[in-house]
Tab-separated table of C-alpha atoms and ligand atoms in Angstrom:
chain	number	residue	atom	x	y	z
K	220	MET	CA	34.299	46.190	-120.517
K	221	SER	CA	36.262	45.252	-117.427
K	222	LYS	CA	36.652	41.627	-116.451
K	223	LYS	CA	34.680	40.300	-113.494
K	224	LEU	CA	35.738	37.860	-110.822
K	225	PHE	CA	32.851	36.430	-108.799
K	226	CYS	CA	34.356	35.359	-105.468
K	227	ILE	CA	32.039	32.840	-103.857
K	228	ILE	CA	32.476	32.789	-100.090
K	229	GLY	CA	30.901	30.556	-97.468
K	230	PRO	CA	31.763	27.847	-94.991
K	231	SER	CA	32.581	24.281	-95.885
K	232	GLY	CA	29.449	22.412	-96.970
K	233	SER	CA	27.508	25.549	-97.956
K	234	GLY	CA	27.110	24.282	-101.518
K	235	LYS	CA	29.431	26.872	-103.121
K	236	SER	CA	31.090	24.438	-105.518
K	237	THR	CA	27.742	22.965	-106.640
K	238	TYR	CA	26.324	26.408	-107.440
K	239	VAL	CA	29.493	27.464	-109.257
K	240	SER	CA	29.644	24.384	-111.432
K	241	TYR	CA	25.946	24.774	-112.346
K	242	ALA	CA	26.405	28.487	-113.085
K	243	ARG	CA	29.484	27.820	-115.208
K	244	LYS	CA	27.462	25.562	-117.502
K	245	GLU	CA	24.628	28.109	-117.737
K	246	THR	CA	26.815	31.143	-118.358
K	247	GLY	CA	29.969	29.811	-120.035
K	248	TYR	CA	32.052	31.814	-117.560
K	249	GLY	CA	35.488	30.551	-116.540
K	250	GLU	CA	36.712	29.417	-113.145
K	251	ILE	CA	39.943	29.843	-111.273
K	252	ILE	CA	40.991	26.432	-110.013
K	253	SER	CA	42.877	26.740	-106.720
K	254	THR	CA	45.751	24.652	-105.484
K	255	THR	CA	45.535	22.926	-102.117
K	256	THR	CA	47.448	20.599	-99.837
K	257	ARG	CA	44.148	19.114	-98.609
K	258	ILE	CA	43.461	15.424	-99.359
K	259	PRO	CA	40.781	15.046	-102.093
K	260	ARG	CA	37.292	14.123	-100.892
K	261	ILE	CA	35.395	11.237	-102.465
K	262	GLY	CA	34.373	12.255	-105.979
K	263	GLU	CA	36.738	15.228	-106.233
K	264	VAL	CA	38.846	15.334	-109.368
K	265	ASN	CA	42.384	16.678	-109.594
K	266	GLY	CA	42.525	19.655	-111.971
K	267	LYS	CA	38.751	20.154	-111.843
K	268	ASP	CA	37.918	20.741	-108.180
K	269	TYR	CA	41.447	21.708	-107.154
K	270	HIS	CA	45.025	21.052	-108.090
K	271	PHE	CA	45.854	18.673	-105.239
K	272	VAL	CA	49.527	18.869	-104.273
K	273	THR	CA	51.851	18.106	-101.375
K	274	ARG	CA	53.043	20.913	-99.100
K	275	GLU	CA	56.481	20.645	-100.697
K	276	GLU	CA	55.029	21.052	-104.215
K	277	PHE	CA	52.777	23.909	-103.037
K	278	GLU	CA	55.733	25.881	-101.735
K	279	LYS	CA	57.428	25.756	-105.148
K	280	ILE	CA	54.445	27.187	-107.103
K	281	PRO	CA	54.397	30.989	-107.620
K	282	MET	CA	51.128	32.037	-105.942
K	283	ILE	CA	49.402	35.413	-106.109
K	284	GLU	CA	47.334	34.635	-102.998
K	285	VAL	CA	47.626	32.047	-100.208
K	286	ASP	CA	45.485	31.221	-97.158
K	287	GLU	CA	45.492	28.496	-94.515
K	288	TYR	CA	42.223	26.814	-93.606
K	289	SER	CA	41.698	23.940	-91.182
K	290	GLY	CA	45.419	23.100	-91.301
K	291	ASN	CA	45.664	23.010	-95.118
K	292	LEU	CA	47.119	25.519	-97.564
K	293	TYR	CA	45.011	27.003	-100.370
K	294	GLY	CA	46.344	29.293	-103.060
K	295	THR	CA	45.905	30.788	-106.504
K	296	ALA	CA	48.618	30.373	-109.111
K	297	GLN	CA	49.092	33.142	-111.698
K	298	LYS	CA	48.667	30.628	-114.541
K	299	ASP	CA	45.234	29.612	-113.207
K	300	LEU	CA	44.093	33.241	-113.083
K	301	ASP	CA	45.126	33.730	-116.734
K	302	HIS	CA	43.539	30.451	-117.772
K	303	ALA	CA	40.135	31.396	-116.316
K	304	TYR	CA	39.724	34.287	-118.788
K	305	VAL	CA	40.678	32.493	-122.014
K	306	ASN	CA	37.073	32.103	-123.213
K	307	SER	CA	35.167	34.654	-121.163
K	308	GLN	CA	35.384	38.089	-119.564
K	309	CYS	CA	33.936	36.680	-116.338
K	310	ALA	CA	35.153	33.984	-113.974
K	311	PHE	CA	34.198	32.341	-110.697
K	312	MET	CA	36.371	31.480	-107.767
K	313	VAL	CA	35.533	29.647	-104.550
K	314	ILE	CA	37.583	31.380	-101.891
K	315	THR	CA	37.746	32.568	-98.286
K	316	TYR	CA	36.615	36.116	-97.439
K	317	GLU	CA	40.232	37.046	-96.636
K	318	GLY	CA	41.410	35.653	-99.994
K	319	ALA	CA	38.814	37.695	-101.901
K	320	GLU	CA	39.816	40.830	-100.004
K	321	SER	CA	43.472	40.299	-100.890
K	322	PHE	CA	42.458	39.990	-104.564
K	323	LYS	CA	40.618	43.318	-104.353
K	324	LYS	CA	43.783	44.921	-102.982
K	325	LEU	CA	46.167	43.175	-105.345
K	326	PHE	CA	44.232	43.955	-108.545
K	327	LYS	CA	44.055	47.607	-107.513
K	328	GLU	CA	47.792	47.751	-106.809
K	329	LEU	CA	48.621	46.063	-110.106
K	330	ASN	CA	46.104	48.239	-111.926
K	331	LEU	CA	44.434	45.129	-113.340
K	332	ASP	CA	41.095	45.664	-115.013
K	333	ILE	CA	39.321	42.929	-113.013
K	334	GLU	CA	36.350	43.843	-110.828
K	335	VAL	CA	36.130	41.609	-107.760
K	336	ILE	CA	32.556	40.861	-106.645
K	337	THR	CA	32.091	39.050	-103.331
K	338	ILE	CA	29.068	36.809	-102.768
K	339	PHE	CA	28.449	35.046	-99.453
K	340	VAL	CA	26.514	31.784	-99.644
K	341	TYR	CA	24.500	31.681	-96.454
K	342	THR	CA	23.317	28.262	-95.256
K	343	PRO	CA	22.337	27.618	-91.604
K	344	ILE	CA	25.105	25.872	-89.620
K	345	GLU	CA	22.936	22.820	-88.675
K	346	GLU	CA	22.360	22.198	-92.377
K	347	LEU	CA	26.117	22.385	-93.063
K	348	GLU	CA	26.798	19.714	-90.467
K	349	LYS	CA	24.194	17.423	-92.061
K	350	ARG	CA	25.671	17.927	-95.537
K	351	MET	CA	29.242	17.240	-94.445
K	352	ILE	CA	28.138	13.958	-92.883
K	353	HIS	CA	26.083	13.132	-95.980
K	354	ARG	CA	29.016	13.726	-98.344
K	355	GLY	CA	31.069	11.233	-96.322
K	356	ASP	CA	33.368	13.470	-94.252
K	357	HIS	CA	34.693	11.690	-91.135
K	358	LEU	CA	32.847	12.674	-87.954
K	359	GLU	CA	36.069	13.945	-86.403
K	360	LYS	CA	36.651	16.162	-89.464
K	361	VAL	CA	33.049	17.425	-89.355
K	362	LYS	CA	33.465	18.448	-85.705
K	363	GLU	CA	36.788	20.117	-86.523
K	364	ARG	CA	35.327	22.019	-89.491
K	365	ILE	CA	32.239	23.177	-87.576
K	366	GLN	CA	34.511	24.360	-84.757
K	367	ASN	CA	36.735	26.059	-87.330
K	368	ILE	CA	33.724	27.869	-88.854
K	369	LYS	CA	32.836	29.125	-85.362
K	370	ASN	CA	36.454	30.073	-84.524
K	371	ARG	CA	36.964	31.928	-87.773
K	372	LYS	CA	33.665	33.724	-87.170
K	373	GLU	CA	32.907	33.060	-90.833
K	374	TYR	CA	29.279	34.115	-90.537
K	375	GLU	CA	30.388	37.604	-89.516
K	376	ASN	CA	31.849	38.036	-93.010
K	377	LYS	CA	28.332	37.758	-94.382
K	378	ASP	CA	27.765	41.415	-93.547
K	379	LYS	CA	30.943	42.622	-95.263
K	380	VAL	CA	30.431	41.235	-98.775
K	381	ASP	CA	28.856	42.787	-101.864
K	382	TYR	CA	25.969	40.277	-102.098
K	383	ILE	CA	24.436	37.617	-99.825
K	384	PHE	CA	22.959	34.532	-101.457
K	385	GLU	CA	20.598	33.069	-98.889
K	386	VAL	CA	19.881	29.383	-99.410
K	387	ASP	CA	16.375	28.162	-98.634
K	388	VAL	CA	16.997	24.570	-97.503
K	389	ASN	CA	13.422	23.602	-98.340
K	390	GLN	CA	13.961	24.231	-102.038
K	391	THR	CA	15.397	21.676	-104.446
K	392	ILE	CA	19.071	21.964	-105.427
K	393	GLU	CA	17.963	22.697	-108.996
K	394	ASP	CA	15.811	25.640	-107.845
K	395	VAL	CA	18.582	27.013	-105.631
K	396	CYS	CA	21.069	26.714	-108.509
K	397	GLN	CA	18.713	28.596	-110.796
K	398	LEU	CA	18.316	31.391	-108.256
K	399	PHE	CA	22.102	31.573	-108.006
K	400	VAL	CA	22.404	31.933	-111.799
K	401	LYS	CA	19.724	34.621	-111.747
K	402	LEU	CA	21.743	36.581	-109.192
K	403	ILE	CA	24.971	36.224	-111.210
K	404	LYS	CA	23.281	37.350	-114.429
K	405	SER	CA	21.841	40.391	-112.661
K	406	ILE	CA	25.263	41.665	-111.583
F	569	5GP	P1	37.328	23.149	-98.791
F	569	5GP	O1	38.423	22.372	-98.129
F	569	5GP	O2	36.025	23.004	-98.067
F	569	5GP	O3	37.215	22.837	-100.261
F	569	5GP	O4	37.745	24.690	-98.709
F	569	5GP	C1	38.059	25.286	-97.498
F	569	5GP	C2	38.043	26.805	-97.656
F	569	5GP	O5	39.119	27.233	-98.500
F	569	5GP	C3	36.765	27.306	-98.304
F	569	5GP	O6	36.316	28.446	-97.575
F	569	5GP	C4	37.205	27.704	-99.694
F	569	5GP	O7	36.432	28.759	-100.198
F	569	5GP	C5	38.632	28.179	-99.431
F	569	5GP	N1	39.491	28.215	-100.627
F	569	5GP	C6	39.517	27.375	-101.677
F	569	5GP	N2	40.460	27.743	-102.560
F	569	5GP	C7	41.038	28.859	-102.073
F	569	5GP	C8	42.086	29.734	-102.547
F	569	5GP	O8	42.688	29.558	-103.598
F	569	5GP	N3	42.401	30.775	-101.751
F	569	5GP	C9	41.764	30.999	-100.570
F	569	5GP	N4	42.129	32.075	-99.873
F	569	5GP	N5	40.791	30.217	-100.099
F	569	5GP	C10	40.430	29.156	-100.834
């Protein structure tokens, strides 16, 4: 059986990390923890949410994939890819559309037996803005991120992925998480 990498794509505030952490507990699948130069948000834990590093440290780490988002660097270290598959044949990764596409290409070139599955988490943009404010992001940052989502035309990527996970904002988080797990288990 080939390994699977579920690449979870969606703008900032779409709930990607919440759904992944819920699904990890339900499925026992691994997760690739990325490295970033971004400052941790309130409640984020180094080594769990990301490996938080300085730009100088980032540049010294051998990365298999790197992207820049909202002025910060994000990347995947080879050791974190290996680590994700220690206990399971499947792993999650929260990543940009471009990052997931470069994985598809890279794994093919390297002849790696890892199937990349892209899933776009679709949440309406007004809801994203509300969530960013609610989680304590500075208003300036919220404006910048919303503008960035529009500039990057992130919603256009929705039509290029393997699966779209449409979030019904009227449902409870628990219900949405369960629907997400259902989708993952069906793939
Ligand atoms: P945030 O700062 O909101 O946690 O993440 C910003 C964006 O960077 C999100 O779209 C997230 O999916 C993406 N991202 C996180 N880690 C990586 C990574 O290792 N590589 C790439 N290409 N994107 C990442």
